[in-house]
Amino acid sequence: NYVLAGLGHDVVPCDSLDGACAGADALIIANNHPAFGAINLESVVGCMEQGAFVYDYWNNLGQLPTEVLKDRYFTVGNIAGKY
């Protein structure tokens, strides 16, 4: 944590993804690590601002039902939104 604090710019380490996304307008997933496929999208988006969205370069959560993804989950090549 002291390394992050030394960076300035109000960098604050978080213990969870929900904590990191609290109040955010967007979450950008730019990695295909298997952990990103286990994200609880409803929980994460629930912590974010109204109208927030997730932009996922790797479509890690594309297997989720359309009802869960609609209007809040976008992938590369899908700027208009498949869901």
PDB file of C-alpha atoms in Angstrom, residues 32-66:
ATOM      1  CA  ASN A  32      -8.355 -12.516 -20.170  1.00  0.00           C
ATOM      2  CA  HIS A  33      -7.308 -13.894 -16.777  1.00  0.00           C
ATOM      3  CA  PRO A  34      -9.743 -16.657 -15.710  1.00  0.00           C
ATOM      4  CA  ALA A  35     -10.662 -14.678 -12.581  1.00  0.00           C
ATOM      5  CA  PHE A  36     -12.468 -12.138 -14.755  1.00  0.00           C
ATOM      6  CA  GLY A  37     -14.827 -14.867 -15.980  1.00  0.00           C
ATOM      7  CA  ALA A  38     -15.999 -15.344 -12.388  1.00  0.00           C
ATOM      8  CA  ILE A  39     -17.003 -11.724 -11.776  1.00  0.00           C
ATOM      9  CA  ASN A  40     -20.449 -11.286 -10.265  1.00  0.00           C
ATOM     10  CA  LEU A  41     -21.673  -8.724 -12.793  1.00  0.00           C
ATOM     11  CA  GLU A  42     -24.839  -7.892 -10.864  1.00  0.00           C
ATOM     12  CA  SER A  43     -22.850  -7.155  -7.708  1.00  0.00           C
ATOM     13  CA  VAL A  44     -20.223  -5.053  -9.479  1.00  0.00           C
ATOM     14  CA  VAL A  45     -22.719  -2.994 -11.483  1.00  0.00           C
ATOM     15  CA  GLY A  46     -24.808  -2.589  -8.321  1.00  0.00           C
ATOM     16  CA  CYS A  47     -21.879  -0.748  -6.694  1.00  0.00           C
ATOM     17  CA  MET A  48     -21.404   1.550  -9.656  1.00  0.00           C
ATOM     18  CA  GLU A  49     -23.231   4.748 -10.611  1.00  0.00           C
ATOM     19  CA  GLN A  50     -26.651   4.605 -12.254  1.00  0.00           C
ATOM     20  CA  GLY A  51     -26.172   3.891 -15.963  1.00  0.00           C
ATOM     21  CA  ALA A  52     -22.657   2.495 -15.455  1.00  0.00           C
ATOM     22  CA  PHE A  53     -21.360  -0.207 -17.782  1.00  0.00           C
ATOM     23  CA  VAL A  54     -18.663  -2.837 -18.186  1.00  0.00           C
ATOM     24  CA  TYR A  55     -16.522  -2.838 -21.345  1.00  0.00           C
ATOM     25  CA  ASP A  56     -14.753  -6.178 -21.707  1.00  0.00           C
ATOM     26  CA  TYR A  57     -12.096  -6.586 -24.395  1.00  0.00           C
ATOM     27  CA  TRP A  58     -12.095 -10.366 -23.959  1.00  0.00           C
ATOM     28  CA  ASN A  59     -15.817 -11.133 -23.578  1.00  0.00           C
ATOM     29  CA  ASN A  60     -15.081 -12.916 -20.290  1.00  0.00           C
ATOM     30  CA  LEU A  61     -18.734 -12.820 -19.228  1.00  0.00           C
ATOM     31  CA  GLY A  62     -20.420 -13.427 -22.581  1.00  0.00           C
ATOM     32  CA  GLN A  63     -21.785 -16.760 -21.348  1.00  0.00           C
ATOM     33  CA  LEU A  64     -24.161 -14.986 -18.951  1.00  0.00           C
ATOM     34  CA  PRO A  65     -27.851 -14.688 -19.896  1.00  0.00           C
ATOM     35  CA  THR A  66     -28.774 -11.774 -22.116  1.00  0.00           C
TER      36      THR A  66
END
